[in-house]
mmCIF file with all atom_site columns, C-alpha atoms and ligand atoms in Angstrom:
data_model
loop_
_atom_site.group_PDB
_atom_site.id
_atom_site.type_symbol
_atom_site.label_atom_id
_atom_site.label_alt_id
_atom_site.label_comp_id
_atom_site.label_asym_id
_atom_site.label_entity_id
_atom_site.label_seq_id
_atom_site.pdbx_PDB_ins_code
_atom_site.Cartn_x
_atom_site.Cartn_y
_atom_site.Cartn_z
_atom_site.occupancy
_atom_site.B_iso_or_equiv
_atom_site.pdbx_formal_charge
_atom_site.auth_seq_id
_atom_site.auth_comp_id
_atom_site.auth_asym_id
_atom_site.auth_atom_id
_atom_site.pdbx_PDB_model_num
ATOM   1   C CA  . UNK A 1 1   ? 12.457  0.441   18.743 1.00 92.00 ? 86  UNK A CA  1
ATOM   2   C CA  . UNK A 1 2   ? 9.005   0.244   20.236 1.00 96.00 ? 87  UNK A CA  1
ATOM   3   C CA  . UNK A 1 3   ? 6.720   -0.651  17.372 1.00 96.00 ? 88  UNK A CA  1
ATOM   4   C CA  . UNK A 1 4   ? 3.223   -2.056  16.888 1.00 98.00 ? 89  UNK A CA  1
ATOM   5   C CA  . UNK A 1 5   ? 2.797   -4.271  13.827 1.00 97.00 ? 90  UNK A CA  1
ATOM   6   C CA  . UNK A 1 6   ? -0.679  -3.902  12.421 1.00 98.00 ? 91  UNK A CA  1
ATOM   7   C CA  . UNK A 1 7   ? -2.156  -5.890  9.558  1.00 96.00 ? 92  UNK A CA  1
ATOM   8   C CA  . UNK A 1 8   ? -4.508  -8.790  8.857  1.00 95.00 ? 93  UNK A CA  1
ATOM   9   C CA  . UNK A 1 9   ? -3.499  -12.348 9.702  1.00 92.00 ? 94  UNK A CA  1
ATOM   10  C CA  . UNK A 1 10  ? -1.020  -13.521 7.068  1.00 90.00 ? 95  UNK A CA  1
ATOM   11  C CA  . UNK A 1 11  ? 0.174   -10.002 6.177  1.00 94.00 ? 96  UNK A CA  1
ATOM   12  C CA  . UNK A 1 12  ? 3.714   -10.896 7.249  1.00 91.00 ? 97  UNK A CA  1
ATOM   13  C CA  . UNK A 1 13  ? 3.882   -9.241  10.696 1.00 94.00 ? 98  UNK A CA  1
ATOM   14  C CA  . UNK A 1 14  ? 5.794   -12.136 12.252 1.00 90.00 ? 99  UNK A CA  1
ATOM   15  C CA  . UNK A 1 15  ? 8.357   -12.279 9.428  1.00 89.00 ? 100 UNK A CA  1
ATOM   16  C CA  . UNK A 1 16  ? 8.944   -8.527  9.547  1.00 94.00 ? 101 UNK A CA  1
ATOM   17  C CA  . UNK A 1 17  ? 9.198   -8.628  13.352 1.00 93.00 ? 102 UNK A CA  1
ATOM   18  C CA  . UNK A 1 18  ? 11.880  -11.346 13.174 1.00 90.00 ? 103 UNK A CA  1
ATOM   19  C CA  . UNK A 1 19  ? 13.867  -9.317  10.629 1.00 92.00 ? 104 UNK A CA  1
ATOM   20  C CA  . UNK A 1 20  ? 13.614  -6.121  12.702 1.00 93.00 ? 105 UNK A CA  1
ATOM   21  C CA  . UNK A 1 21  ? 14.723  -8.041  15.809 1.00 92.00 ? 106 UNK A CA  1
ATOM   22  C CA  . UNK A 1 22  ? 17.961  -8.967  14.050 1.00 91.00 ? 107 UNK A CA  1
ATOM   23  C CA  . UNK A 1 23  ? 18.559  -5.331  13.164 1.00 89.00 ? 108 UNK A CA  1
ATOM   24  C CA  . UNK A 1 24  ? 18.149  -3.582  16.504 1.00 88.00 ? 109 UNK A CA  1
ATOM   25  C CA  . UNK A 1 25  ? 17.745  -6.207  19.234 1.00 90.00 ? 110 UNK A CA  1
ATOM   26  C CA  . UNK A 1 26  ? 14.110  -5.394  20.053 1.00 95.00 ? 111 UNK A CA  1
ATOM   27  C CA  . UNK A 1 27  ? 12.092  -8.392  21.247 1.00 97.00 ? 112 UNK A CA  1
ATOM   28  C CA  . UNK A 1 28  ? 9.125   -9.736  19.256 1.00 96.00 ? 113 UNK A CA  1
ATOM   29  C CA  . UNK A 1 29  ? 6.043   -10.194 21.425 1.00 97.00 ? 114 UNK A CA  1
ATOM   30  C CA  . UNK A 1 30  ? 3.354   -12.214 19.674 1.00 95.00 ? 115 UNK A CA  1
ATOM   31  C CA  . UNK A 1 31  ? 0.138   -12.553 21.680 1.00 97.00 ? 116 UNK A CA  1
ATOM   32  C CA  . UNK A 1 32  ? -0.905  -15.370 19.302 1.00 94.00 ? 117 UNK A CA  1
ATOM   33  C CA  . UNK A 1 33  ? 2.262   -17.325 20.221 1.00 92.00 ? 118 UNK A CA  1
ATOM   34  C CA  . UNK A 1 34  ? 1.724   -16.722 23.946 1.00 95.00 ? 119 UNK A CA  1
ATOM   35  C CA  . UNK A 1 35  ? -1.858  -18.023 23.658 1.00 96.00 ? 120 UNK A CA  1
ATOM   36  C CA  . UNK A 1 36  ? -0.855  -21.044 21.512 1.00 91.00 ? 121 UNK A CA  1
ATOM   37  C CA  . UNK A 1 37  ? 1.751   -22.004 24.135 1.00 92.00 ? 122 UNK A CA  1
ATOM   38  C CA  . UNK A 1 38  ? -0.919  -21.821 26.846 1.00 95.00 ? 123 UNK A CA  1
ATOM   39  C CA  . UNK A 1 39  ? -3.111  -24.178 24.791 1.00 93.00 ? 124 UNK A CA  1
ATOM   40  C CA  . UNK A 1 40  ? -0.228  -26.600 24.106 1.00 90.00 ? 125 UNK A CA  1
ATOM   41  C CA  . UNK A 1 41  ? 0.662   -26.611 27.835 1.00 94.00 ? 126 UNK A CA  1
ATOM   42  C CA  . UNK A 1 42  ? -3.015  -27.169 28.737 1.00 95.00 ? 127 UNK A CA  1
ATOM   43  C CA  . UNK A 1 43  ? -2.933  -24.385 31.336 1.00 96.00 ? 128 UNK A CA  1
ATOM   44  C CA  . UNK A 1 44  ? -6.212  -22.989 32.754 1.00 95.00 ? 129 UNK A CA  1
ATOM   45  C CA  . UNK A 1 45  ? -5.845  -20.086 30.348 1.00 94.00 ? 130 UNK A CA  1
ATOM   46  C CA  . UNK A 1 46  ? -5.244  -22.461 27.439 1.00 95.00 ? 131 UNK A CA  1
ATOM   47  C CA  . UNK A 1 47  ? -8.356  -24.518 28.185 1.00 96.00 ? 132 UNK A CA  1
ATOM   48  C CA  . UNK A 1 48  ? -10.420 -21.327 28.518 1.00 94.00 ? 133 UNK A CA  1
ATOM   49  C CA  . UNK A 1 49  ? -9.419  -19.895 25.111 1.00 96.00 ? 134 UNK A CA  1
ATOM   50  C CA  . UNK A 1 50  ? -8.978  -22.991 22.920 1.00 95.00 ? 135 UNK A CA  1
ATOM   51  C CA  . UNK A 1 51  ? -12.428 -23.004 21.249 1.00 94.00 ? 136 UNK A CA  1
ATOM   52  C CA  . UNK A 1 52  ? -12.455 -19.241 20.544 1.00 93.00 ? 137 UNK A CA  1
ATOM   53  C CA  . UNK A 1 53  ? -9.019  -19.395 18.963 1.00 92.00 ? 138 UNK A CA  1
ATOM   54  C CA  . UNK A 1 54  ? -9.762  -22.432 16.794 1.00 90.00 ? 139 UNK A CA  1
ATOM   55  C CA  . UNK A 1 55  ? -12.800 -20.612 15.376 1.00 90.00 ? 140 UNK A CA  1
ATOM   56  C CA  . UNK A 1 56  ? -10.714 -17.516 14.647 1.00 90.00 ? 141 UNK A CA  1
ATOM   57  C CA  . UNK A 1 57  ? -12.459 -15.313 17.226 1.00 93.00 ? 142 UNK A CA  1
ATOM   58  C CA  . UNK A 1 58  ? -10.658 -12.916 19.537 1.00 96.00 ? 143 UNK A CA  1
ATOM   59  C CA  . UNK A 1 59  ? -10.094 -13.709 23.200 1.00 96.00 ? 144 UNK A CA  1
ATOM   60  C CA  . UNK A 1 60  ? -11.312 -11.083 25.670 1.00 97.00 ? 145 UNK A CA  1
ATOM   61  C CA  . UNK A 1 61  ? -9.626  -7.715  26.086 1.00 98.00 ? 146 UNK A CA  1
ATOM   62  C CA  . UNK A 1 62  ? -9.276  -8.227  29.858 1.00 97.00 ? 147 UNK A CA  1
ATOM   63  C CA  . UNK A 1 63  ? -7.418  -11.465 29.372 1.00 96.00 ? 148 UNK A CA  1
ATOM   64  C CA  . UNK A 1 64  ? -5.064  -9.987  26.791 1.00 98.00 ? 149 UNK A CA  1
ATOM   65  C CA  . UNK A 1 65  ? -4.373  -6.920  28.917 1.00 98.00 ? 150 UNK A CA  1
ATOM   66  C CA  . UNK A 1 66  ? -3.539  -8.979  31.985 1.00 95.00 ? 151 UNK A CA  1
ATOM   67  C CA  . UNK A 1 67  ? -1.011  -10.948 29.886 1.00 97.00 ? 152 UNK A CA  1
ATOM   68  C CA  . UNK A 1 68  ? 0.507   -7.823  28.305 1.00 97.00 ? 153 UNK A CA  1
ATOM   69  C CA  . UNK A 1 69  ? 0.715   -5.810  31.526 1.00 97.00 ? 154 UNK A CA  1
ATOM   70  C CA  . UNK A 1 70  ? 3.027   -8.532  32.860 1.00 96.00 ? 155 UNK A CA  1
ATOM   71  C CA  . UNK A 1 71  ? 4.891   -9.122  29.611 1.00 97.00 ? 156 UNK A CA  1
ATOM   72  C CA  . UNK A 1 72  ? 5.879   -5.490  29.041 1.00 97.00 ? 157 UNK A CA  1
ATOM   73  C CA  . UNK A 1 73  ? 7.522   -5.376  32.473 1.00 96.00 ? 158 UNK A CA  1
ATOM   74  C CA  . UNK A 1 74  ? 9.999   -8.146  31.619 1.00 96.00 ? 159 UNK A CA  1
ATOM   75  C CA  . UNK A 1 75  ? 13.691  -7.247  31.385 1.00 95.00 ? 160 UNK A CA  1
ATOM   76  C CA  . UNK A 1 76  ? 13.960  -8.128  27.691 1.00 95.00 ? 161 UNK A CA  1
ATOM   77  C CA  . UNK A 1 77  ? 11.577  -5.256  26.856 1.00 96.00 ? 162 UNK A CA  1
ATOM   78  C CA  . UNK A 1 78  ? 14.119  -2.655  27.999 1.00 92.00 ? 163 UNK A CA  1
ATOM   79  C CA  . UNK A 1 79  ? 15.798  -2.647  24.566 1.00 89.00 ? 164 UNK A CA  1
ATOM   80  C CA  . UNK A 1 80  ? 12.527  -2.192  22.718 1.00 95.00 ? 165 UNK A CA  1
ATOM   81  C CA  . UNK A 1 81  ? 9.701   -4.423  21.523 1.00 97.00 ? 166 UNK A CA  1
ATOM   82  C CA  . UNK A 1 82  ? 7.771   -5.304  18.386 1.00 97.00 ? 167 UNK A CA  1
ATOM   83  C CA  . UNK A 1 83  ? 4.145   -5.972  19.242 1.00 98.00 ? 168 UNK A CA  1
ATOM   84  C CA  . UNK A 1 84  ? 2.872   -8.604  16.823 1.00 96.00 ? 169 UNK A CA  1
ATOM   85  C CA  . UNK A 1 85  ? -0.895  -9.146  16.996 1.00 96.00 ? 170 UNK A CA  1
ATOM   86  C CA  . UNK A 1 86  ? -1.509  -6.676  19.822 1.00 98.00 ? 171 UNK A CA  1
ATOM   87  C CA  . UNK A 1 87  ? -3.454  -4.438  20.216 1.00 98.00 ? 172 UNK A CA  1
ATOM   88  C CA  . UNK A 1 88  ? -6.332  -5.843  18.182 1.00 98.00 ? 173 UNK A CA  1
ATOM   89  C CA  . UNK A 1 89  ? -9.288  -3.782  19.375 1.00 98.00 ? 174 UNK A CA  1
ATOM   90  C CA  . UNK A 1 90  ? -9.839  -0.109  20.258 1.00 98.00 ? 175 UNK A CA  1
ATOM   91  C CA  . UNK A 1 91  ? -10.232 -0.933  24.001 1.00 98.00 ? 176 UNK A CA  1
ATOM   92  C CA  . UNK A 1 92  ? -6.862  -2.772  23.884 1.00 98.00 ? 177 UNK A CA  1
ATOM   93  C CA  . UNK A 1 93  ? -5.252  0.235   22.147 1.00 98.00 ? 178 UNK A CA  1
ATOM   94  C CA  . UNK A 1 94  ? -6.641  2.586   24.788 1.00 98.00 ? 179 UNK A CA  1
ATOM   95  C CA  . UNK A 1 95  ? -5.541  0.308   27.622 1.00 98.00 ? 180 UNK A CA  1
ATOM   96  C CA  . UNK A 1 96  ? -2.056  0.072   26.063 1.00 98.00 ? 181 UNK A CA  1
ATOM   97  C CA  . UNK A 1 97  ? -1.874  3.855   25.812 1.00 98.00 ? 182 UNK A CA  1
ATOM   98  C CA  . UNK A 1 98  ? -2.655  4.173   29.538 1.00 98.00 ? 183 UNK A CA  1
ATOM   99  C CA  . UNK A 1 99  ? -0.183  1.436   30.402 1.00 97.00 ? 184 UNK A CA  1
ATOM   100 C CA  . UNK A 1 100 ? 2.638   3.083   28.423 1.00 97.00 ? 185 UNK A CA  1
ATOM   101 C CA  . UNK A 1 101 ? 1.918   6.441   30.059 1.00 97.00 ? 186 UNK A CA  1
ATOM   102 C CA  . UNK A 1 102 ? 2.153   4.724   33.460 1.00 96.00 ? 187 UNK A CA  1
ATOM   103 C CA  . UNK A 1 103 ? 5.465   3.104   32.452 1.00 94.00 ? 188 UNK A CA  1
ATOM   104 C CA  . UNK A 1 104 ? 6.781   6.394   31.009 1.00 95.00 ? 189 UNK A CA  1
ATOM   105 C CA  . UNK A 1 105 ? 7.262   4.811   27.582 1.00 95.00 ? 190 UNK A CA  1
ATOM   106 C CA  . UNK A 1 106 ? 6.475   6.016   24.067 1.00 95.00 ? 191 UNK A CA  1
ATOM   107 C CA  . UNK A 1 107 ? 5.886   4.103   20.847 1.00 96.00 ? 192 UNK A CA  1
ATOM   108 C CA  . UNK A 1 108 ? 8.129   4.949   17.871 1.00 95.00 ? 193 UNK A CA  1
ATOM   109 C CA  . UNK A 1 109 ? 5.532   4.015   15.287 1.00 96.00 ? 194 UNK A CA  1
ATOM   110 C CA  . UNK A 1 110 ? 2.684   1.721   14.280 1.00 98.00 ? 195 UNK A CA  1
ATOM   111 C CA  . UNK A 1 111 ? 3.589   -0.166  11.136 1.00 97.00 ? 196 UNK A CA  1
ATOM   112 C CA  . UNK A 1 112 ? 0.587   -1.189  9.058  1.00 97.00 ? 197 UNK A CA  1
ATOM   113 C CA  . UNK A 1 113 ? 1.176   -3.901  6.433  1.00 97.00 ? 198 UNK A CA  1
ATOM   114 C CA  . UNK A 1 114 ? -1.519  -3.269  3.864  1.00 94.00 ? 199 UNK A CA  1
ATOM   115 C CA  . UNK A 1 115 ? -1.580  -6.510  1.855  1.00 92.00 ? 200 UNK A CA  1
ATOM   116 C CA  . UNK A 1 116 ? -4.470  -7.474  -0.517 1.00 90.00 ? 201 UNK A CA  1
ATOM   117 C CA  . UNK A 1 117 ? -7.016  -10.005 0.720  1.00 88.00 ? 202 UNK A CA  1
ATOM   118 C CA  . UNK A 1 118 ? -6.433  -12.588 -2.069 1.00 89.00 ? 203 UNK A CA  1
ATOM   119 C CA  . UNK A 1 119 ? -2.686  -12.682 -1.313 1.00 90.00 ? 204 UNK A CA  1
ATOM   120 C CA  . UNK A 1 120 ? -3.451  -13.212 2.369  1.00 91.00 ? 205 UNK A CA  1
ATOM   121 C CA  . UNK A 1 121 ? -6.040  -15.914 1.786  1.00 89.00 ? 206 UNK A CA  1
ATOM   122 C CA  . UNK A 1 122 ? -3.653  -17.895 -0.414 1.00 91.00 ? 207 UNK A CA  1
ATOM   123 C CA  . UNK A 1 123 ? -0.754  -17.422 2.002  1.00 89.00 ? 208 UNK A CA  1
ATOM   124 C CA  . UNK A 1 124 ? -2.717  -18.611 5.027  1.00 91.00 ? 209 UNK A CA  1
ATOM   125 C CA  . UNK A 1 125 ? -4.374  -21.664 3.501  1.00 91.00 ? 210 UNK A CA  1
ATOM   126 C CA  . UNK A 1 126 ? -0.963  -22.915 2.283  1.00 94.00 ? 211 UNK A CA  1
ATOM   127 C CA  . UNK A 1 127 ? 0.869   -22.124 5.539  1.00 92.00 ? 212 UNK A CA  1
ATOM   128 C CA  . UNK A 1 128 ? 2.112   -24.888 7.843  1.00 94.00 ? 213 UNK A CA  1
ATOM   129 C CA  . UNK A 1 129 ? 3.606   -24.466 11.325 1.00 93.00 ? 214 UNK A CA  1
ATOM   130 C CA  . UNK A 1 130 ? 5.978   -26.579 13.424 1.00 94.00 ? 215 UNK A CA  1
ATOM   131 C CA  . UNK A 1 131 ? 4.164   -27.882 16.519 1.00 90.00 ? 216 UNK A CA  1
ATOM   132 C CA  . UNK A 1 132 ? 7.357   -27.516 18.551 1.00 90.00 ? 217 UNK A CA  1
ATOM   133 C CA  . UNK A 1 133 ? 9.403   -24.452 17.548 1.00 89.00 ? 218 UNK A CA  1
ATOM   134 C CA  . UNK A 1 134 ? 6.790   -22.488 15.585 1.00 86.00 ? 219 UNK A CA  1
ATOM   135 C CA  . UNK A 1 135 ? 8.880   -22.316 12.393 1.00 91.00 ? 220 UNK A CA  1
ATOM   136 C CA  . UNK A 1 136 ? 6.621   -21.338 9.488  1.00 90.00 ? 221 UNK A CA  1
ATOM   137 C CA  . UNK A 1 137 ? 6.526   -23.235 6.165  1.00 94.00 ? 222 UNK A CA  1
ATOM   138 C CA  . UNK A 1 138 ? 4.464   -22.868 3.014  1.00 93.00 ? 223 UNK A CA  1
ATOM   139 C CA  . UNK A 1 139 ? 3.445   -25.845 0.875  1.00 93.00 ? 224 UNK A CA  1
ATOM   140 C CA  . UNK A 1 140 ? 4.008   -23.767 -2.292 1.00 93.00 ? 225 UNK A CA  1
ATOM   141 C CA  . UNK A 1 141 ? 6.854   -21.356 -1.589 1.00 91.00 ? 226 UNK A CA  1
ATOM   142 C CA  . UNK A 1 142 ? 8.756   -22.860 1.366  1.00 94.00 ? 227 UNK A CA  1
ATOM   143 C CA  . UNK A 1 143 ? 8.108   -26.593 1.810  1.00 97.00 ? 228 UNK A CA  1
ATOM   144 C CA  . UNK A 1 144 ? 10.163  -28.513 4.401  1.00 97.00 ? 229 UNK A CA  1
ATOM   145 C CA  . UNK A 1 145 ? 12.924  -30.780 3.058  1.00 97.00 ? 230 UNK A CA  1
ATOM   146 C CA  . UNK A 1 146 ? 11.093  -33.871 4.375  1.00 97.00 ? 231 UNK A CA  1
ATOM   147 C CA  . UNK A 1 147 ? 7.299   -33.753 3.995  1.00 95.00 ? 232 UNK A CA  1
ATOM   148 C CA  . UNK A 1 148 ? 5.588   -32.945 7.331  1.00 96.00 ? 233 UNK A CA  1
ATOM   149 C CA  . UNK A 1 149 ? 8.842   -32.617 9.314  1.00 97.00 ? 234 UNK A CA  1
ATOM   150 C CA  . UNK A 1 150 ? 10.426  -29.392 10.583 1.00 97.00 ? 235 UNK A CA  1
ATOM   151 C CA  . UNK A 1 151 ? 13.881  -28.644 9.122  1.00 97.00 ? 236 UNK A CA  1
ATOM   152 C CA  . UNK A 1 152 ? 14.866  -26.758 12.288 1.00 97.00 ? 237 UNK A CA  1
ATOM   153 C CA  . UNK A 1 153 ? 13.912  -29.162 15.109 1.00 97.00 ? 238 UNK A CA  1
ATOM   154 C CA  . UNK A 1 154 ? 12.626  -32.384 13.482 1.00 97.00 ? 239 UNK A CA  1
ATOM   155 C CA  . UNK A 1 155 ? 9.116   -32.186 14.979 1.00 97.00 ? 240 UNK A CA  1
ATOM   156 C CA  . UNK A 1 156 ? 5.831   -32.479 13.110 1.00 97.00 ? 241 UNK A CA  1
ATOM   157 C CA  . UNK A 1 157 ? 4.522   -29.560 11.050 1.00 96.00 ? 242 UNK A CA  1
ATOM   158 C CA  . UNK A 1 158 ? 0.761   -29.087 10.742 1.00 95.00 ? 243 UNK A CA  1
ATOM   159 C CA  . UNK A 1 159 ? -1.962  -26.810 9.423  1.00 93.00 ? 244 UNK A CA  1
ATOM   160 C CA  . UNK A 1 160 ? -3.193  -24.764 12.390 1.00 88.00 ? 245 UNK A CA  1
ATOM   161 C CA  . UNK A 1 161 ? -6.854  -25.231 13.426 1.00 86.00 ? 246 UNK A CA  1
ATOM   162 C CA  . UNK A 1 162 ? -7.430  -21.537 12.716 1.00 88.00 ? 247 UNK A CA  1
ATOM   163 C CA  . UNK A 1 163 ? -5.949  -21.785 9.207  1.00 89.00 ? 248 UNK A CA  1
ATOM   164 C CA  . UNK A 1 164 ? -8.763  -23.788 7.639  1.00 88.00 ? 249 UNK A CA  1
ATOM   165 C CA  . UNK A 1 165 ? -10.677 -21.817 4.962  1.00 88.00 ? 250 UNK A CA  1
ATOM   166 C CA  . UNK A 1 166 ? -13.658 -21.319 7.283  1.00 90.00 ? 251 UNK A CA  1
ATOM   167 C CA  . UNK A 1 167 ? -11.589 -20.037 10.202 1.00 90.00 ? 252 UNK A CA  1
ATOM   168 C CA  . UNK A 1 168 ? -9.584  -17.749 7.900  1.00 91.00 ? 253 UNK A CA  1
ATOM   169 C CA  . UNK A 1 169 ? -12.772 -16.208 6.460  1.00 92.00 ? 254 UNK A CA  1
ATOM   170 C CA  . UNK A 1 170 ? -13.832 -15.505 10.033 1.00 93.00 ? 255 UNK A CA  1
ATOM   171 C CA  . UNK A 1 171 ? -10.429 -14.105 11.102 1.00 93.00 ? 256 UNK A CA  1
ATOM   172 C CA  . UNK A 1 172 ? -10.418 -11.699 8.145  1.00 94.00 ? 257 UNK A CA  1
ATOM   173 C CA  . UNK A 1 173 ? -13.933 -10.550 9.006  1.00 95.00 ? 258 UNK A CA  1
ATOM   174 C CA  . UNK A 1 174 ? -12.981 -10.111 12.661 1.00 95.00 ? 259 UNK A CA  1
ATOM   175 C CA  . UNK A 1 175 ? -9.934  -8.135  11.517 1.00 96.00 ? 260 UNK A CA  1
ATOM   176 C CA  . UNK A 1 176 ? -11.998 -5.794  9.350  1.00 95.00 ? 261 UNK A CA  1
ATOM   177 C CA  . UNK A 1 177 ? -14.545 -5.193  12.081 1.00 97.00 ? 262 UNK A CA  1
ATOM   178 C CA  . UNK A 1 178 ? -12.414 -4.971  15.204 1.00 98.00 ? 263 UNK A CA  1
ATOM   179 C CA  . UNK A 1 179 ? -8.779  -4.348  14.266 1.00 98.00 ? 264 UNK A CA  1
ATOM   180 C CA  . UNK A 1 180 ? -8.769  -2.296  11.040 1.00 97.00 ? 265 UNK A CA  1
ATOM   181 C CA  . UNK A 1 181 ? -10.188 0.766   12.914 1.00 98.00 ? 266 UNK A CA  1
ATOM   182 C CA  . UNK A 1 182 ? -6.862  0.919   14.790 1.00 98.00 ? 267 UNK A CA  1
ATOM   183 C CA  . UNK A 1 183 ? -5.231  2.426   11.681 1.00 98.00 ? 268 UNK A CA  1
ATOM   184 C CA  . UNK A 1 184 ? -7.341  5.571   12.142 1.00 98.00 ? 269 UNK A CA  1
ATOM   185 C CA  . UNK A 1 185 ? -6.753  5.564   15.887 1.00 98.00 ? 270 UNK A CA  1
ATOM   186 C CA  . UNK A 1 186 ? -2.975  5.624   15.379 1.00 98.00 ? 271 UNK A CA  1
ATOM   187 C CA  . UNK A 1 187 ? -3.127  7.988   12.380 1.00 98.00 ? 272 UNK A CA  1
ATOM   188 C CA  . UNK A 1 188 ? -4.706  10.526  14.734 1.00 98.00 ? 273 UNK A CA  1
ATOM   189 C CA  . UNK A 1 189 ? -1.868  9.917   17.197 1.00 96.00 ? 274 UNK A CA  1
ATOM   190 C CA  . UNK A 1 190 ? 0.638   10.678  14.409 1.00 97.00 ? 275 UNK A CA  1
ATOM   191 C CA  . UNK A 1 191 ? 2.148   7.202   14.694 1.00 97.00 ? 276 UNK A CA  1
ATOM   192 C CA  . UNK A 1 192 ? 0.848   5.358   11.621 1.00 97.00 ? 277 UNK A CA  1
ATOM   193 C CA  . UNK A 1 193 ? 3.296   4.177   8.945  1.00 97.00 ? 278 UNK A CA  1
ATOM   194 C CA  . UNK A 1 194 ? 1.403   2.319   6.235  1.00 96.00 ? 279 UNK A CA  1
ATOM   195 C CA  . UNK A 1 195 ? 3.260   0.168   3.694  1.00 96.00 ? 280 UNK A CA  1
ATOM   196 C CA  . UNK A 1 196 ? 1.573   -1.692  0.821  1.00 94.00 ? 281 UNK A CA  1
ATOM   197 C CA  . UNK A 1 197 ? 4.052   -4.561  0.989  1.00 89.00 ? 282 UNK A CA  1
ATOM   198 C CA  . UNK A 1 198 ? 5.450   -7.121  3.404  1.00 87.00 ? 283 UNK A CA  1
ATOM   199 C CA  . UNK A 1 199 ? 9.008   -6.969  2.000  1.00 91.00 ? 284 UNK A CA  1
ATOM   200 C CA  . UNK A 1 200 ? 11.696  -5.794  4.375  1.00 92.00 ? 285 UNK A CA  1
ATOM   201 C CA  . UNK A 1 201 ? 13.288  -3.043  2.236  1.00 94.00 ? 286 UNK A CA  1
ATOM   202 C CA  . UNK A 1 202 ? 10.198  -0.855  1.711  1.00 95.00 ? 287 UNK A CA  1
ATOM   203 C CA  . UNK A 1 203 ? 9.216   -1.427  5.333  1.00 94.00 ? 288 UNK A CA  1
ATOM   204 C CA  . UNK A 1 204 ? 12.619  -0.271  6.606  1.00 93.00 ? 289 UNK A CA  1
ATOM   205 C CA  . UNK A 1 205 ? 12.583  2.745   4.283  1.00 94.00 ? 290 UNK A CA  1
ATOM   206 C CA  . UNK A 1 206 ? 9.140   3.788   5.563  1.00 95.00 ? 291 UNK A CA  1
ATOM   207 C CA  . UNK A 1 207 ? 10.143  3.388   9.229  1.00 93.00 ? 292 UNK A CA  1
ATOM   208 C CA  . UNK A 1 208 ? 13.341  5.419   8.680  1.00 91.00 ? 293 UNK A CA  1
ATOM   209 C CA  . UNK A 1 209 ? 11.430  8.165   6.911  1.00 93.00 ? 294 UNK A CA  1
ATOM   210 C CA  . UNK A 1 210 ? 8.938   8.341   9.787  1.00 93.00 ? 295 UNK A CA  1
ATOM   211 C CA  . UNK A 1 211 ? 11.638  8.394   12.477 1.00 88.00 ? 296 UNK A CA  1
ATOM   212 C CA  . UNK A 1 212 ? 13.667  11.087  10.661 1.00 88.00 ? 297 UNK A CA  1
ATOM   213 C CA  . UNK A 1 213 ? 10.667  13.397  10.564 1.00 83.00 ? 298 UNK A CA  1
HETATM 214 P P1  . AMP B 2 .   ? -2.237  -14.509 15.542 1.00 60.39 ? 364 AMP B P1  1
HETATM 215 O O1  . AMP B 2 .   ? -1.233  -15.591 15.628 1.00 60.39 ? 364 AMP B O1  1
HETATM 216 O O2  . AMP B 2 .   ? -1.702  -13.162 15.954 1.00 60.39 ? 364 AMP B O2  1
HETATM 217 O O3  . AMP B 2 .   ? -2.961  -14.463 14.227 1.00 60.39 ? 364 AMP B O3  1
HETATM 218 O O4  . AMP B 2 .   ? -3.354  -14.839 16.665 1.00 60.39 ? 364 AMP B O4  1
HETATM 219 C C1  . AMP B 2 .   ? -4.082  -16.050 16.640 1.00 60.39 ? 364 AMP B C1  1
HETATM 220 C C2  . AMP B 2 .   ? -5.328  -15.944 17.487 1.00 60.39 ? 364 AMP B C2  1
HETATM 221 O O5  . AMP B 2 .   ? -4.979  -15.599 18.847 1.00 60.39 ? 364 AMP B O5  1
HETATM 222 C C3  . AMP B 2 .   ? -6.325  -14.878 17.080 1.00 60.39 ? 364 AMP B C3  1
HETATM 223 O O6  . AMP B 2 .   ? -7.174  -15.298 16.030 1.00 60.39 ? 364 AMP B O6  1
HETATM 224 C C4  . AMP B 2 .   ? -7.081  -14.660 18.399 1.00 60.39 ? 364 AMP B C4  1
HETATM 225 O O7  . AMP B 2 .   ? -7.957  -15.748 18.647 1.00 60.39 ? 364 AMP B O7  1
HETATM 226 C C5  . AMP B 2 .   ? -5.957  -14.746 19.426 1.00 60.39 ? 364 AMP B C5  1
HETATM 227 N N1  . AMP B 2 .   ? -5.327  -13.435 19.689 1.00 60.39 ? 364 AMP B N1  1
HETATM 228 C C6  . AMP B 2 .   ? -4.029  -13.095 19.449 1.00 60.39 ? 364 AMP B C6  1
HETATM 229 N N2  . AMP B 2 .   ? -3.779  -11.827 19.827 1.00 60.39 ? 364 AMP B N2  1
HETATM 230 C C7  . AMP B 2 .   ? -4.955  -11.353 20.294 1.00 60.39 ? 364 AMP B C7  1
HETATM 231 C C8  . AMP B 2 .   ? -5.345  -10.083 20.818 1.00 60.39 ? 364 AMP B C8  1
HETATM 232 N N3  . AMP B 2 .   ? -4.498  -9.056  20.925 1.00 60.39 ? 364 AMP B N3  1
HETATM 233 N N4  . AMP B 2 .   ? -6.642  -9.945  21.221 1.00 60.39 ? 364 AMP B N4  1
HETATM 234 C C9  . AMP B 2 .   ? -7.526  -10.965 21.140 1.00 60.39 ? 364 AMP B C9  1
HETATM 235 N N5  . AMP B 2 .   ? -7.214  -12.178 20.650 1.00 60.39 ? 364 AMP B N5  1
HETATM 236 C C10 . AMP B 2 .   ? -5.939  -12.387 20.228 1.00 60.39 ? 364 AMP B C10 1
#
């Protein structure tokens, strides 16, 4: 499948992407993960974007497109991909459309996870992430066995800089202003599948219904 996952931060895009990967072998491509790795590795790119990301602002469209133009050419994309966190602005969506035309590829659908703001706010402020493998925990619903330590790889788990209340407020505002308009963009393209849940079963049912049409 070639799918875009659309939805505010904390809507469950990453979790759904991981579940879909298991089902059909498509690769999850998270621009947020790519950027966080660049920051952790202290590359030129990482140094350039660190402050914007910590504040919950978007990095520039040009930068994102140069990353994604390379990424979508990789061999592991041949079996399909789940775009998690990209595109995030109308110019990115237009640039992606041109890129896919050039590559002779077509999206199957754009899956929008339409989750209420209070659920998201609670989910994000209680979320913790492994600094090494990226495994996600939640202090309320999925704490690690040993406080502060990742069950998977034994490294430290932390609250991300962009998951403080202030940064989350900003990310949600940025989402509403710059990313939410993508739902209309893709509705006009006939690709939008909107689901008011982040549970796998209703998501799968909605994707199947769209693809059978
Ligand atoms: P995420 O993990 O998808 O919530 O992304 C974390 C942060 O990475 C965002 O708040 C942005 O600063 C940056 N980012 C990720 N994807 C994009 C994108 N497509 N365009 C611009 N900035 C992005």
